[in-house]
Amino acid sequence: MRIGIHTSIAGSLENAALKAVELGANTFQIFSASPRMWRAAALKPDQVRRFKALRKEHGLAPLAVHDNYLINLAAADPATRARSIAAFRGELERALALGAEFLVAHPGSYKGQSLEWGIEAVAAGLNQAARGLQSRRLAILLENTAGSGAQIGSRFEELAHVRALARRGMDFRLGYCIDTAHSLAAGYDVSTAEGLDQTVRELDRVLGLERVPILHANDSKAPLGSRVDRHQNIGAGYIGLEGFRRILNHPKLRSKAFLLETPIDHPDDDRRNMDTLKSLCRKSRTTIKPSR
Protein backbone atom coordinates (compact mmCIF):
# COMPACT_ATOMS: atom_id res chain seq x y z
CA MET A 1 0.00 0.00 0.00
CA ARG A 2 1.03 3.59 -0.56
CA ILE A 3 0.98 5.50 2.73
CA GLY A 4 2.37 9.01 2.92
CA ILE A 5 2.10 12.52 4.26
CA HIS A 6 2.33 16.19 3.33
CA THR A 7 5.86 17.43 4.00
CA SER A 8 7.37 20.91 3.97
CA ILE A 9 9.74 22.25 1.30
CA ALA A 10 11.08 24.85 3.77
CA GLY A 11 14.83 25.15 3.22
CA SER A 12 14.83 23.07 0.03
CA LEU A 13 12.84 20.62 -2.04
CA GLU A 14 15.15 17.85 -0.85
CA ASN A 15 14.07 18.40 2.75
CA ALA A 16 10.50 17.43 1.83
CA ALA A 17 11.61 14.14 0.26
CA LEU A 18 14.04 13.36 3.10
CA LYS A 19 11.33 14.02 5.70
CA ALA A 20 8.98 11.63 3.93
CA VAL A 21 11.70 8.95 4.01
CA GLU A 22 12.43 9.65 7.69
CA LEU A 23 8.76 9.18 8.55
CA GLY A 24 8.58 5.88 6.65
CA ALA A 25 6.41 7.15 3.80
CA ASN A 26 6.49 5.70 0.29
CA THR A 27 4.42 8.52 -1.21
CA PHE A 28 4.08 12.19 -0.29
CA GLN A 29 2.54 15.57 -1.02
CA ILE A 30 4.08 19.05 -1.09
CA PHE A 31 3.34 22.67 -1.91
CA SER A 32 5.59 23.76 -4.77
CA ALA A 33 5.72 27.31 -3.34
CA SER A 34 4.25 29.22 -0.40
CA PRO A 35 0.53 28.31 -0.22
CA ARG A 36 -0.44 31.74 1.11
CA MET A 37 1.38 34.08 -1.28
CA TRP A 38 0.52 34.96 -4.87
CA ARG A 39 4.14 35.32 -5.94
CA ALA A 40 6.01 32.04 -6.25
CA ALA A 41 9.78 31.68 -6.32
CA ALA A 42 11.22 29.89 -9.33
CA LEU A 43 12.35 26.32 -8.80
CA LYS A 44 16.13 25.89 -8.67
CA PRO A 45 17.29 23.35 -11.29
CA ASP A 46 19.91 21.78 -9.01
CA GLN A 47 17.33 21.26 -6.26
CA VAL A 48 14.89 19.75 -8.75
CA ARG A 49 17.57 17.27 -9.91
CA ARG A 50 18.38 16.19 -6.35
CA PHE A 51 14.68 16.00 -5.47
CA LYS A 52 14.00 13.69 -8.40
CA ALA A 53 17.05 11.56 -7.54
CA LEU A 54 15.83 11.13 -3.96
CA ARG A 55 12.39 10.12 -5.15
CA LYS A 56 13.89 7.50 -7.43
CA GLU A 57 16.33 6.24 -4.80
CA HIS A 58 13.66 5.77 -2.13
CA GLY A 59 10.72 4.77 -4.32
CA LEU A 60 8.63 7.80 -3.36
CA ALA A 61 5.62 7.61 -5.66
CA PRO A 62 3.26 9.03 -6.48
CA LEU A 63 4.11 12.66 -5.79
CA ALA A 64 1.16 15.00 -5.31
CA VAL A 65 1.54 18.78 -5.47
CA HIS A 66 -1.21 20.73 -3.71
CA ASP A 67 -2.21 24.07 -5.17
CA ASN A 68 -2.08 27.45 -3.46
CA TYR A 69 -4.82 28.22 -0.91
CA LEU A 70 -5.39 31.66 -2.46
CA ILE A 71 -6.45 30.28 -5.84
CA ASN A 72 -10.17 30.60 -6.54
CA LEU A 73 -11.04 29.84 -10.15
CA ALA A 74 -14.71 30.53 -9.33
CA ALA A 75 -14.08 34.03 -7.98
CA ALA A 76 -16.70 36.59 -8.97
CA ASP A 77 -14.17 39.42 -8.85
CA PRO A 78 -12.42 39.57 -12.26
CA ALA A 79 -9.04 40.59 -10.81
CA THR A 80 -9.00 37.74 -8.28
CA ARG A 81 -10.06 35.27 -10.93
CA ALA A 82 -7.32 36.45 -13.30
CA ARG A 83 -4.70 36.13 -10.56
CA SER A 84 -6.04 32.66 -9.73
CA ILE A 85 -5.78 31.49 -13.34
CA ALA A 86 -2.22 32.81 -13.58
CA ALA A 87 -1.31 31.18 -10.25
CA PHE A 88 -2.77 27.84 -11.32
CA ARG A 89 -0.77 28.07 -14.54
CA GLY A 90 2.31 28.40 -12.35
CA GLU A 91 1.23 25.36 -10.32
CA LEU A 92 0.98 23.31 -13.50
CA GLU A 93 4.39 24.44 -14.74
CA ARG A 94 6.09 23.64 -11.43
CA ALA A 95 4.34 20.26 -11.09
CA LEU A 96 5.54 19.38 -14.60
CA ALA A 97 9.08 20.46 -13.78
CA LEU A 98 9.08 18.33 -10.62
CA GLY A 99 7.83 15.25 -12.47
CA ALA A 100 4.77 15.03 -10.20
CA GLU A 101 2.04 12.53 -10.96
CA PHE A 102 -0.77 14.65 -9.51
CA LEU A 103 -1.74 18.28 -8.94
CA VAL A 104 -4.50 18.53 -6.32
CA ALA A 105 -6.83 21.52 -6.71
CA HIS A 106 -9.60 22.97 -4.57
CA PRO A 107 -12.49 23.88 -6.90
CA GLY A 108 -13.12 27.28 -5.28
CA SER A 109 -15.99 29.41 -3.98
CA TYR A 110 -18.84 30.85 -6.03
CA LYS A 111 -19.74 33.54 -3.44
CA GLY A 112 -21.85 36.24 -5.05
CA GLN A 113 -22.87 34.04 -7.98
CA SER A 114 -24.87 30.87 -8.54
CA LEU A 115 -23.43 27.38 -8.09
CA GLU A 116 -23.87 26.68 -11.80
CA TRP A 117 -21.97 29.86 -12.69
CA GLY A 118 -19.19 28.84 -10.31
CA ILE A 119 -18.87 25.35 -11.78
CA GLU A 120 -18.64 26.77 -15.30
CA ALA A 121 -16.08 29.36 -14.14
CA VAL A 122 -13.85 26.68 -12.58
CA ALA A 123 -13.96 24.55 -15.73
CA ALA A 124 -13.16 27.55 -17.95
CA GLY A 125 -10.38 28.65 -15.59
CA LEU A 126 -8.76 25.21 -15.67
CA ASN A 127 -8.78 25.25 -19.46
CA GLN A 128 -7.38 28.75 -19.64
CA ALA A 129 -4.60 27.98 -17.17
CA ALA A 130 -3.62 24.78 -19.01
CA ARG A 131 -3.70 26.26 -22.52
CA GLY A 132 -0.64 25.18 -24.50
CA LEU A 133 0.51 22.69 -21.83
CA GLN A 134 0.10 18.95 -21.96
CA SER A 135 1.31 15.84 -20.18
CA ARG A 136 0.62 12.12 -20.18
CA ARG A 137 2.15 11.85 -16.71
CA LEU A 138 0.56 14.68 -14.72
CA ALA A 139 -3.13 14.54 -13.82
CA ILE A 140 -5.18 17.31 -12.21
CA LEU A 141 -7.23 16.06 -9.26
CA LEU A 142 -10.30 18.00 -8.07
CA GLU A 143 -10.61 17.72 -4.30
CA ASN A 144 -13.95 17.39 -2.52
CA THR A 145 -14.78 20.04 0.08
CA ALA A 146 -16.56 20.21 3.43
CA GLY A 147 -19.19 22.51 1.92
CA SER A 148 -18.97 25.57 4.14
CA GLY A 149 -20.21 28.84 2.68
CA ALA A 150 -20.22 28.81 -1.12
CA GLN A 151 -17.57 26.09 -1.58
CA ILE A 152 -17.89 24.02 -4.74
CA GLY A 153 -17.35 20.28 -4.51
CA SER A 154 -19.01 19.08 -1.31
CA ARG A 155 -21.24 16.85 -3.45
CA PHE A 156 -19.62 14.36 -5.78
CA GLU A 157 -21.99 15.47 -8.54
CA GLU A 158 -20.48 18.98 -8.48
CA LEU A 159 -16.97 17.59 -9.01
CA ALA A 160 -18.21 15.41 -11.85
CA HIS A 161 -19.86 18.43 -13.48
CA VAL A 162 -16.61 20.44 -13.34
CA ARG A 163 -14.69 17.57 -14.91
CA ALA A 164 -17.27 17.04 -17.65
CA LEU A 165 -17.04 20.70 -18.69
CA ALA A 166 -13.27 21.08 -18.30
CA ARG A 167 -12.10 17.93 -20.07
CA ARG A 168 -13.47 19.08 -23.44
CA GLY A 169 -10.53 21.42 -24.00
CA MET A 170 -7.93 19.91 -21.67
CA ASP A 171 -4.69 18.12 -22.57
CA PHE A 172 -4.34 16.76 -19.03
CA ARG A 173 -6.08 13.84 -17.40
CA LEU A 174 -8.68 15.00 -14.88
CA GLY A 175 -9.55 12.99 -11.79
CA TYR A 176 -10.40 13.40 -8.13
CA CYS A 177 -8.81 13.47 -4.69
CA ILE A 178 -11.19 12.49 -1.88
CA ASP A 179 -10.59 13.85 1.62
CA THR A 180 -12.03 11.70 4.43
CA ALA A 181 -12.58 14.63 6.84
CA HIS A 182 -14.24 16.73 4.12
CA SER A 183 -16.44 13.78 3.18
CA LEU A 184 -17.70 13.33 6.74
CA ALA A 185 -18.32 17.05 7.19
CA ALA A 186 -20.22 17.15 3.89
CA GLY A 187 -22.57 14.37 5.04
CA TYR A 188 -20.95 11.18 3.69
CA ASP A 189 -20.72 8.90 6.73
CA VAL A 190 -17.34 7.26 6.19
CA SER A 191 -17.10 6.50 9.93
CA THR A 192 -19.45 3.48 9.87
CA ALA A 193 -19.30 0.24 7.89
CA GLU A 194 -22.66 0.83 6.23
CA GLY A 195 -21.92 4.51 5.54
CA LEU A 196 -18.52 3.74 4.05
CA ASP A 197 -19.95 1.11 1.70
CA GLN A 198 -22.64 3.54 0.59
CA THR A 199 -20.05 6.31 0.06
CA VAL A 200 -17.82 4.01 -1.99
CA ARG A 201 -20.79 3.05 -4.15
CA GLU A 202 -21.57 6.74 -4.69
CA LEU A 203 -17.94 7.47 -5.54
CA ASP A 204 -17.97 4.71 -8.13
CA ARG A 205 -21.35 5.68 -9.59
CA VAL A 206 -20.78 9.44 -9.79
CA LEU A 207 -17.01 9.86 -10.20
CA GLY A 208 -15.68 6.42 -11.12
CA LEU A 209 -13.26 4.87 -8.63
CA GLU A 210 -10.65 4.50 -11.36
CA ARG A 211 -10.47 8.33 -11.41
CA VAL A 212 -9.74 8.56 -7.65
CA PRO A 213 -6.04 7.71 -7.23
CA ILE A 214 -5.55 9.57 -3.93
CA LEU A 215 -7.36 9.84 -0.61
CA HIS A 216 -6.42 12.50 1.91
CA ALA A 217 -6.48 10.56 5.17
CA ASN A 218 -7.63 13.00 7.84
CA ASP A 219 -9.77 12.49 10.91
CA SER A 220 -12.34 15.21 11.58
CA LYS A 221 -12.76 17.53 14.57
CA ALA A 222 -16.28 18.29 13.28
CA PRO A 223 -19.18 15.81 13.22
CA LEU A 224 -21.07 14.29 10.32
CA GLY A 225 -22.83 16.89 8.16
CA SER A 226 -21.34 19.87 10.03
CA ARG A 227 -19.86 21.39 6.83
CA VAL A 228 -16.88 22.46 8.97
CA ASP A 229 -13.37 21.76 7.67
CA ARG A 230 -11.25 20.87 10.71
CA HIS A 231 -8.66 18.11 10.39
CA GLN A 232 -7.83 15.94 13.39
CA ASN A 233 -5.16 13.34 14.17
CA ILE A 234 -6.02 9.77 13.18
CA GLY A 235 -8.25 8.13 15.78
CA ALA A 236 -8.88 11.32 17.74
CA GLY A 237 -11.84 12.57 15.71
CA TYR A 238 -15.31 11.61 14.55
CA ILE A 239 -14.09 8.97 12.06
CA GLY A 240 -12.04 7.12 14.66
CA LEU A 241 -9.61 4.22 14.57
CA GLU A 242 -12.13 1.60 13.47
CA GLY A 243 -13.42 3.98 10.80
CA PHE A 244 -9.93 4.31 9.35
CA ARG A 245 -9.29 0.58 9.66
CA ARG A 246 -12.32 0.01 7.44
CA ILE A 247 -11.31 2.74 4.99
CA LEU A 248 -7.74 1.48 4.60
CA ASN A 249 -8.79 -2.13 4.21
CA HIS A 250 -11.83 -1.60 2.00
CA PRO A 251 -11.27 -3.86 -1.02
CA LYS A 252 -12.08 -1.03 -3.46
CA LEU A 253 -9.79 1.49 -1.75
CA ARG A 254 -6.66 -0.46 -0.83
CA SER A 255 -5.03 0.30 -4.18
CA LYS A 256 -5.27 4.07 -3.60
CA ALA A 257 -2.50 6.29 -2.20
CA PHE A 258 -3.34 7.58 1.29
CA LEU A 259 -1.84 10.96 2.20
CA LEU A 260 -2.00 12.50 5.67
CA GLU A 261 -2.73 16.20 6.14
CA THR A 262 -3.10 16.00 9.92
CA PRO A 263 -2.29 18.80 12.40
CA ILE A 264 1.02 19.01 14.25
CA ASP A 265 0.15 19.89 17.84
CA HIS A 266 3.13 18.00 19.27
CA PRO A 267 6.60 17.39 17.76
CA ASP A 268 6.03 13.70 16.98
CA ASP A 269 2.47 13.94 15.63
CA ASP A 270 3.50 13.25 12.02
CA ARG A 271 5.29 10.06 13.01
CA ARG A 272 2.43 8.95 15.26
CA ASN A 273 -0.10 9.47 12.49
CA MET A 274 2.07 7.59 9.99
CA ASP A 275 2.60 4.70 12.40
CA THR A 276 -1.12 4.59 13.20
CA LEU A 277 -2.13 4.40 9.54
CA LYS A 278 0.40 1.66 8.87
CA SER A 279 -0.82 -0.35 11.85
CA LEU A 280 -4.43 -0.04 10.73
CA CYS A 281 -3.54 -1.46 7.32
CA ARG A 282 -3.04 -4.78 9.07
CA LYS A 283 -6.39 -6.45 9.46
CA SER A 284 -5.74 -7.68 13.00
CA ARG A 285 -7.61 -5.96 15.82
CA THR A 286 -4.52 -5.30 17.92
CA THR A 287 -5.13 -2.40 20.30
CA ILE A 288 -3.76 0.79 18.78
CA LYS A 289 -3.24 4.00 20.71
CA PRO A 290 -4.77 6.87 18.70
CA SER A 291 -2.71 9.87 17.71
CA ARG A 292 -3.28 12.90 19.90
Tab-separated table of C-alpha atoms in Angstrom:
chain	number	residue	atom	x	y	z
A	1	MET	CA	0.000	0.000	0.000
A	2	ARG	CA	1.032	3.588	-0.565
A	3	ILE	CA	0.975	5.504	2.728
A	4	GLY	CA	2.366	9.012	2.922
A	5	ILE	CA	2.101	12.517	4.262
A	6	HIS	CA	2.331	16.192	3.330
A	7	THR	CA	5.864	17.430	3.997
A	8	SER	CA	7.367	20.909	3.972
A	9	ILE	CA	9.741	22.253	1.304
A	10	ALA	CA	11.084	24.851	3.770
A	11	GLY	CA	14.827	25.149	3.218
A	12	SER	CA	14.833	23.069	0.031
A	13	LEU	CA	12.836	20.620	-2.040
A	14	GLU	CA	15.150	17.849	-0.849
A	15	ASN	CA	14.067	18.399	2.748
A	16	ALA	CA	10.505	17.426	1.827
A	17	ALA	CA	11.612	14.145	0.260
A	18	LEU	CA	14.040	13.359	3.097
A	19	LYS	CA	11.331	14.024	5.695
A	20	ALA	CA	8.983	11.631	3.927
A	21	VAL	CA	11.702	8.953	4.007
A	22	GLU	CA	12.430	9.649	7.685
A	23	LEU	CA	8.756	9.176	8.548
A	24	GLY	CA	8.575	5.878	6.654
A	25	ALA	CA	6.408	7.151	3.802
A	26	ASN	CA	6.492	5.705	0.292
A	27	THR	CA	4.417	8.522	-1.210
A	28	PHE	CA	4.081	12.192	-0.292
A	29	GLN	CA	2.544	15.574	-1.024
A	30	ILE	CA	4.085	19.052	-1.089
A	31	PHE	CA	3.337	22.669	-1.908
A	32	SER	CA	5.593	23.764	-4.774
A	33	ALA	CA	5.719	27.308	-3.337
A	34	SER	CA	4.248	29.221	-0.403
A	35	PRO	CA	0.532	28.312	-0.224
A	36	ARG	CA	-0.443	31.735	1.110
A	37	MET	CA	1.380	34.084	-1.278
A	38	TRP	CA	0.520	34.964	-4.871
A	39	ARG	CA	4.139	35.324	-5.941
A	40	ALA	CA	6.013	32.040	-6.255
A	41	ALA	CA	9.778	31.683	-6.323
A	42	ALA	CA	11.220	29.889	-9.334
A	43	LEU	CA	12.351	26.320	-8.802
A	44	LYS	CA	16.129	25.890	-8.670
A	45	PRO	CA	17.294	23.349	-11.293
A	46	ASP	CA	19.912	21.780	-9.008
A	47	GLN	CA	17.328	21.262	-6.262
A	48	VAL	CA	14.895	19.750	-8.751
A	49	ARG	CA	17.570	17.268	-9.910
A	50	ARG	CA	18.384	16.192	-6.346
A	51	PHE	CA	14.682	16.003	-5.470
A	52	LYS	CA	14.005	13.687	-8.400
A	53	ALA	CA	17.050	11.565	-7.537
A	54	LEU	CA	15.834	11.131	-3.958
A	55	ARG	CA	12.388	10.121	-5.148
A	56	LYS	CA	13.886	7.496	-7.427
A	57	GLU	CA	16.330	6.236	-4.801
A	58	HIS	CA	13.657	5.770	-2.131
A	59	GLY	CA	10.715	4.769	-4.318
A	60	LEU	CA	8.633	7.797	-3.361
A	61	ALA	CA	5.625	7.607	-5.664
A	62	PRO	CA	3.260	9.034	-6.477
A	63	LEU	CA	4.105	12.661	-5.792
A	64	ALA	CA	1.156	14.996	-5.313
A	65	VAL	CA	1.538	18.778	-5.471
A	66	HIS	CA	-1.212	20.728	-3.713
A	67	ASP	CA	-2.211	24.071	-5.171
A	68	ASN	CA	-2.084	27.454	-3.461
A	69	TYR	CA	-4.817	28.222	-0.913
A	70	LEU	CA	-5.395	31.665	-2.460
A	71	ILE	CA	-6.448	30.281	-5.835
A	72	ASN	CA	-10.169	30.604	-6.540
A	73	LEU	CA	-11.040	29.838	-10.154
A	74	ALA	CA	-14.706	30.531	-9.333
A	75	ALA	CA	-14.077	34.034	-7.980
A	76	ALA	CA	-16.699	36.586	-8.975
A	77	ASP	CA	-14.167	39.419	-8.848
A	78	PRO	CA	-12.416	39.575	-12.264
A	79	ALA	CA	-9.044	40.593	-10.811
A	80	THR	CA	-9.005	37.741	-8.276
A	81	ARG	CA	-10.056	35.269	-10.925
A	82	ALA	CA	-7.323	36.445	-13.302
A	83	ARG	CA	-4.696	36.129	-10.557
A	84	SER	CA	-6.043	32.664	-9.734
A	85	ILE	CA	-5.776	31.488	-13.336
A	86	ALA	CA	-2.216	32.809	-13.579
A	87	ALA	CA	-1.314	31.181	-10.248
A	88	PHE	CA	-2.765	27.842	-11.324
A	89	ARG	CA	-0.770	28.071	-14.536
A	90	GLY	CA	2.308	28.396	-12.348
A	91	GLU	CA	1.234	25.362	-10.320
A	92	LEU	CA	0.984	23.313	-13.505
A	93	GLU	CA	4.385	24.445	-14.741
A	94	ARG	CA	6.093	23.639	-11.429
A	95	ALA	CA	4.339	20.260	-11.092
A	96	LEU	CA	5.541	19.381	-14.600
A	97	ALA	CA	9.080	20.462	-13.781
A	98	LEU	CA	9.080	18.330	-10.623
A	99	GLY	CA	7.827	15.252	-12.465
A	100	ALA	CA	4.771	15.029	-10.205
A	101	GLU	CA	2.045	12.533	-10.957
A	102	PHE	CA	-0.774	14.648	-9.512
A	103	LEU	CA	-1.743	18.276	-8.941
A	104	VAL	CA	-4.499	18.531	-6.321
A	105	ALA	CA	-6.826	21.525	-6.707
A	106	HIS	CA	-9.596	22.974	-4.569
A	107	PRO	CA	-12.490	23.881	-6.898
A	108	GLY	CA	-13.117	27.275	-5.279
A	109	SER	CA	-15.991	29.405	-3.978
A	110	TYR	CA	-18.841	30.848	-6.029
A	111	LYS	CA	-19.743	33.536	-3.440
A	112	GLY	CA	-21.851	36.241	-5.052
A	113	GLN	CA	-22.872	34.043	-7.985
A	114	SER	CA	-24.875	30.867	-8.544
A	115	LEU	CA	-23.433	27.380	-8.087
A	116	GLU	CA	-23.873	26.681	-11.801
A	117	TRP	CA	-21.966	29.864	-12.687
A	118	GLY	CA	-19.192	28.837	-10.310
A	119	ILE	CA	-18.873	25.351	-11.781
A	120	GLU	CA	-18.639	26.769	-15.301
A	121	ALA	CA	-16.076	29.362	-14.138
A	122	VAL	CA	-13.852	26.679	-12.578
A	123	ALA	CA	-13.961	24.549	-15.732
A	124	ALA	CA	-13.162	27.549	-17.953
A	125	GLY	CA	-10.382	28.651	-15.587
A	126	LEU	CA	-8.761	25.205	-15.674
A	127	ASN	CA	-8.785	25.249	-19.458
A	128	GLN	CA	-7.383	28.754	-19.637
A	129	ALA	CA	-4.601	27.978	-17.167
A	130	ALA	CA	-3.620	24.780	-19.009
A	131	ARG	CA	-3.700	26.260	-22.525
A	132	GLY	CA	-0.637	25.175	-24.498
A	133	LEU	CA	0.506	22.693	-21.832
A	134	GLN	CA	0.103	18.947	-21.960
A	135	SER	CA	1.309	15.836	-20.182
A	136	ARG	CA	0.622	12.120	-20.178
A	137	ARG	CA	2.155	11.849	-16.711
A	138	LEU	CA	0.565	14.677	-14.724
A	139	ALA	CA	-3.128	14.537	-13.815
A	140	ILE	CA	-5.180	17.307	-12.213
A	141	LEU	CA	-7.235	16.065	-9.263
A	142	LEU	CA	-10.297	18.004	-8.074
A	143	GLU	CA	-10.609	17.717	-4.297
A	144	ASN	CA	-13.952	17.389	-2.525
A	145	THR	CA	-14.781	20.036	0.079
A	146	ALA	CA	-16.560	20.207	3.428
A	147	GLY	CA	-19.191	22.506	1.918
A	148	SER	CA	-18.968	25.569	4.141
A	149	GLY	CA	-20.209	28.841	2.682
A	150	ALA	CA	-20.216	28.808	-1.116
A	151	GLN	CA	-17.573	26.093	-1.585
A	152	ILE	CA	-17.888	24.016	-4.739
A	153	GLY	CA	-17.354	20.275	-4.506
A	154	SER	CA	-19.013	19.082	-1.313
A	155	ARG	CA	-21.243	16.846	-3.448
A	156	PHE	CA	-19.620	14.365	-5.780
A	157	GLU	CA	-21.988	15.465	-8.544
A	158	GLU	CA	-20.478	18.976	-8.484
A	159	LEU	CA	-16.970	17.593	-9.008
A	160	ALA	CA	-18.214	15.405	-11.848
A	161	HIS	CA	-19.857	18.430	-13.485
A	162	VAL	CA	-16.607	20.443	-13.339
A	163	ARG	CA	-14.686	17.569	-14.913
A	164	ALA	CA	-17.274	17.040	-17.651
A	165	LEU	CA	-17.036	20.699	-18.688
A	166	ALA	CA	-13.270	21.082	-18.296
A	167	ARG	CA	-12.097	17.927	-20.065
A	168	ARG	CA	-13.473	19.076	-23.441
A	169	GLY	CA	-10.530	21.425	-23.998
A	170	MET	CA	-7.933	19.907	-21.675
A	171	ASP	CA	-4.687	18.118	-22.570
A	172	PHE	CA	-4.336	16.763	-19.032
A	173	ARG	CA	-6.083	13.837	-17.404
A	174	LEU	CA	-8.677	14.995	-14.881
A	175	GLY	CA	-9.552	12.988	-11.788
A	176	TYR	CA	-10.405	13.397	-8.129
A	177	CYS	CA	-8.810	13.469	-4.685
A	178	ILE	CA	-11.187	12.489	-1.878
A	179	ASP	CA	-10.587	13.849	1.622
A	180	THR	CA	-12.027	11.705	4.427
A	181	ALA	CA	-12.584	14.627	6.837
A	182	HIS	CA	-14.240	16.731	4.124
A	183	SER	CA	-16.441	13.780	3.176
A	184	LEU	CA	-17.704	13.326	6.742
A	185	ALA	CA	-18.318	17.051	7.189
A	186	ALA	CA	-20.224	17.146	3.892
A	187	GLY	CA	-22.571	14.373	5.039
A	188	TYR	CA	-20.949	11.185	3.693
A	189	ASP	CA	-20.722	8.904	6.733
A	190	VAL	CA	-17.339	7.257	6.188
A	191	SER	CA	-17.102	6.499	9.927
A	192	THR	CA	-19.451	3.480	9.874
A	193	ALA	CA	-19.298	0.243	7.891
A	194	GLU	CA	-22.663	0.833	6.228
A	195	GLY	CA	-21.917	4.509	5.544
A	196	LEU	CA	-18.516	3.738	4.049
A	197	ASP	CA	-19.951	1.111	1.702
A	198	GLN	CA	-22.636	3.541	0.586
A	199	THR	CA	-20.052	6.313	0.057
A	200	VAL	CA	-17.816	4.013	-1.992
A	201	ARG	CA	-20.791	3.050	-4.150
A	202	GLU	CA	-21.575	6.742	-4.688
A	203	LEU	CA	-17.944	7.467	-5.538
A	204	ASP	CA	-17.973	4.714	-8.132
A	205	ARG	CA	-21.350	5.676	-9.586
A	206	VAL	CA	-20.778	9.438	-9.787
A	207	LEU	CA	-17.013	9.857	-10.201
A	208	GLY	CA	-15.680	6.424	-11.124
A	209	LEU	CA	-13.258	4.869	-8.628
A	210	GLU	CA	-10.650	4.504	-11.365
A	211	ARG	CA	-10.473	8.328	-11.412
A	212	VAL	CA	-9.745	8.556	-7.651
A	213	PRO	CA	-6.037	7.711	-7.227
A	214	ILE	CA	-5.548	9.574	-3.933
A	215	LEU	CA	-7.356	9.836	-0.611
A	216	HIS	CA	-6.417	12.499	1.907
A	217	ALA	CA	-6.483	10.556	5.175
A	218	ASN	CA	-7.626	12.997	7.843
A	219	ASP	CA	-9.770	12.486	10.912
A	220	SER	CA	-12.345	15.211	11.583
A	221	LYS	CA	-12.762	17.525	14.572
A	222	ALA	CA	-16.276	18.293	13.281
A	223	PRO	CA	-19.182	15.813	13.222
A	224	LEU	CA	-21.071	14.295	10.317
A	225	GLY	CA	-22.829	16.886	8.157
A	226	SER	CA	-21.340	19.869	10.034
A	227	ARG	CA	-19.864	21.386	6.831
A	228	VAL	CA	-16.884	22.464	8.965
A	229	ASP	CA	-13.366	21.757	7.668
A	230	ARG	CA	-11.253	20.873	10.714
A	231	HIS	CA	-8.660	18.113	10.391
A	232	GLN	CA	-7.826	15.935	13.392
A	233	ASN	CA	-5.156	13.340	14.167
A	234	ILE	CA	-6.023	9.774	13.185
A	235	GLY	CA	-8.255	8.129	15.779
A	236	ALA	CA	-8.879	11.322	17.739
A	237	GLY	CA	-11.843	12.573	15.714
A	238	TYR	CA	-15.312	11.607	14.547
A	239	ILE	CA	-14.089	8.974	12.055
A	240	GLY	CA	-12.036	7.120	14.660
A	241	LEU	CA	-9.608	4.218	14.566
A	242	GLU	CA	-12.131	1.602	13.473
A	243	GLY	CA	-13.420	3.976	10.801
A	244	PHE	CA	-9.925	4.307	9.349
A	245	ARG	CA	-9.286	0.583	9.665
A	246	ARG	CA	-12.319	0.005	7.444
A	247	ILE	CA	-11.311	2.743	4.990
A	248	LEU	CA	-7.740	1.485	4.599
A	249	ASN	CA	-8.789	-2.134	4.211
A	250	HIS	CA	-11.829	-1.595	2.001
A	251	PRO	CA	-11.270	-3.856	-1.021
A	252	LYS	CA	-12.081	-1.030	-3.463
A	253	LEU	CA	-9.794	1.493	-1.745
A	254	ARG	CA	-6.656	-0.463	-0.830
A	255	SER	CA	-5.027	0.305	-4.180
A	256	LYS	CA	-5.269	4.074	-3.596
A	257	ALA	CA	-2.499	6.287	-2.199
A	258	PHE	CA	-3.345	7.576	1.292
A	259	LEU	CA	-1.842	10.959	2.200
A	260	LEU	CA	-2.001	12.501	5.665
A	261	GLU	CA	-2.732	16.205	6.143
A	262	THR	CA	-3.102	16.001	9.919
A	263	PRO	CA	-2.290	18.796	12.401
A	264	ILE	CA	1.021	19.011	14.246
A	265	ASP	CA	0.153	19.894	17.837
A	266	HIS	CA	3.130	17.997	19.266
A	267	PRO	CA	6.598	17.386	17.762
A	268	ASP	CA	6.034	13.703	16.984
A	269	ASP	CA	2.469	13.944	15.626
A	270	ASP	CA	3.498	13.253	12.018
A	271	ARG	CA	5.294	10.057	13.015
A	272	ARG	CA	2.434	8.949	15.262
A	273	ASN	CA	-0.095	9.473	12.485
A	274	MET	CA	2.071	7.590	9.986
A	275	ASP	CA	2.596	4.701	12.404
A	276	THR	CA	-1.117	4.586	13.197
A	277	LEU	CA	-2.134	4.402	9.539
A	278	LYS	CA	0.401	1.660	8.866
A	279	SER	CA	-0.823	-0.353	11.849
A	280	LEU	CA	-4.428	-0.036	10.730
A	281	CYS	CA	-3.541	-1.456	7.323
A	282	ARG	CA	-3.044	-4.784	9.069
A	283	LYS	CA	-6.392	-6.454	9.459
A	284	SER	CA	-5.742	-7.682	13.004
A	285	ARG	CA	-7.606	-5.961	15.815
A	286	THR	CA	-4.524	-5.299	17.921
A	287	THR	CA	-5.130	-2.396	20.296
A	288	ILE	CA	-3.763	0.795	18.784
A	289	LYS	CA	-3.244	4.003	20.715
A	290	PRO	CA	-4.769	6.872	18.701
A	291	SER	CA	-2.706	9.869	17.709
A	292	ARG	CA	-3.279	12.901	19.900
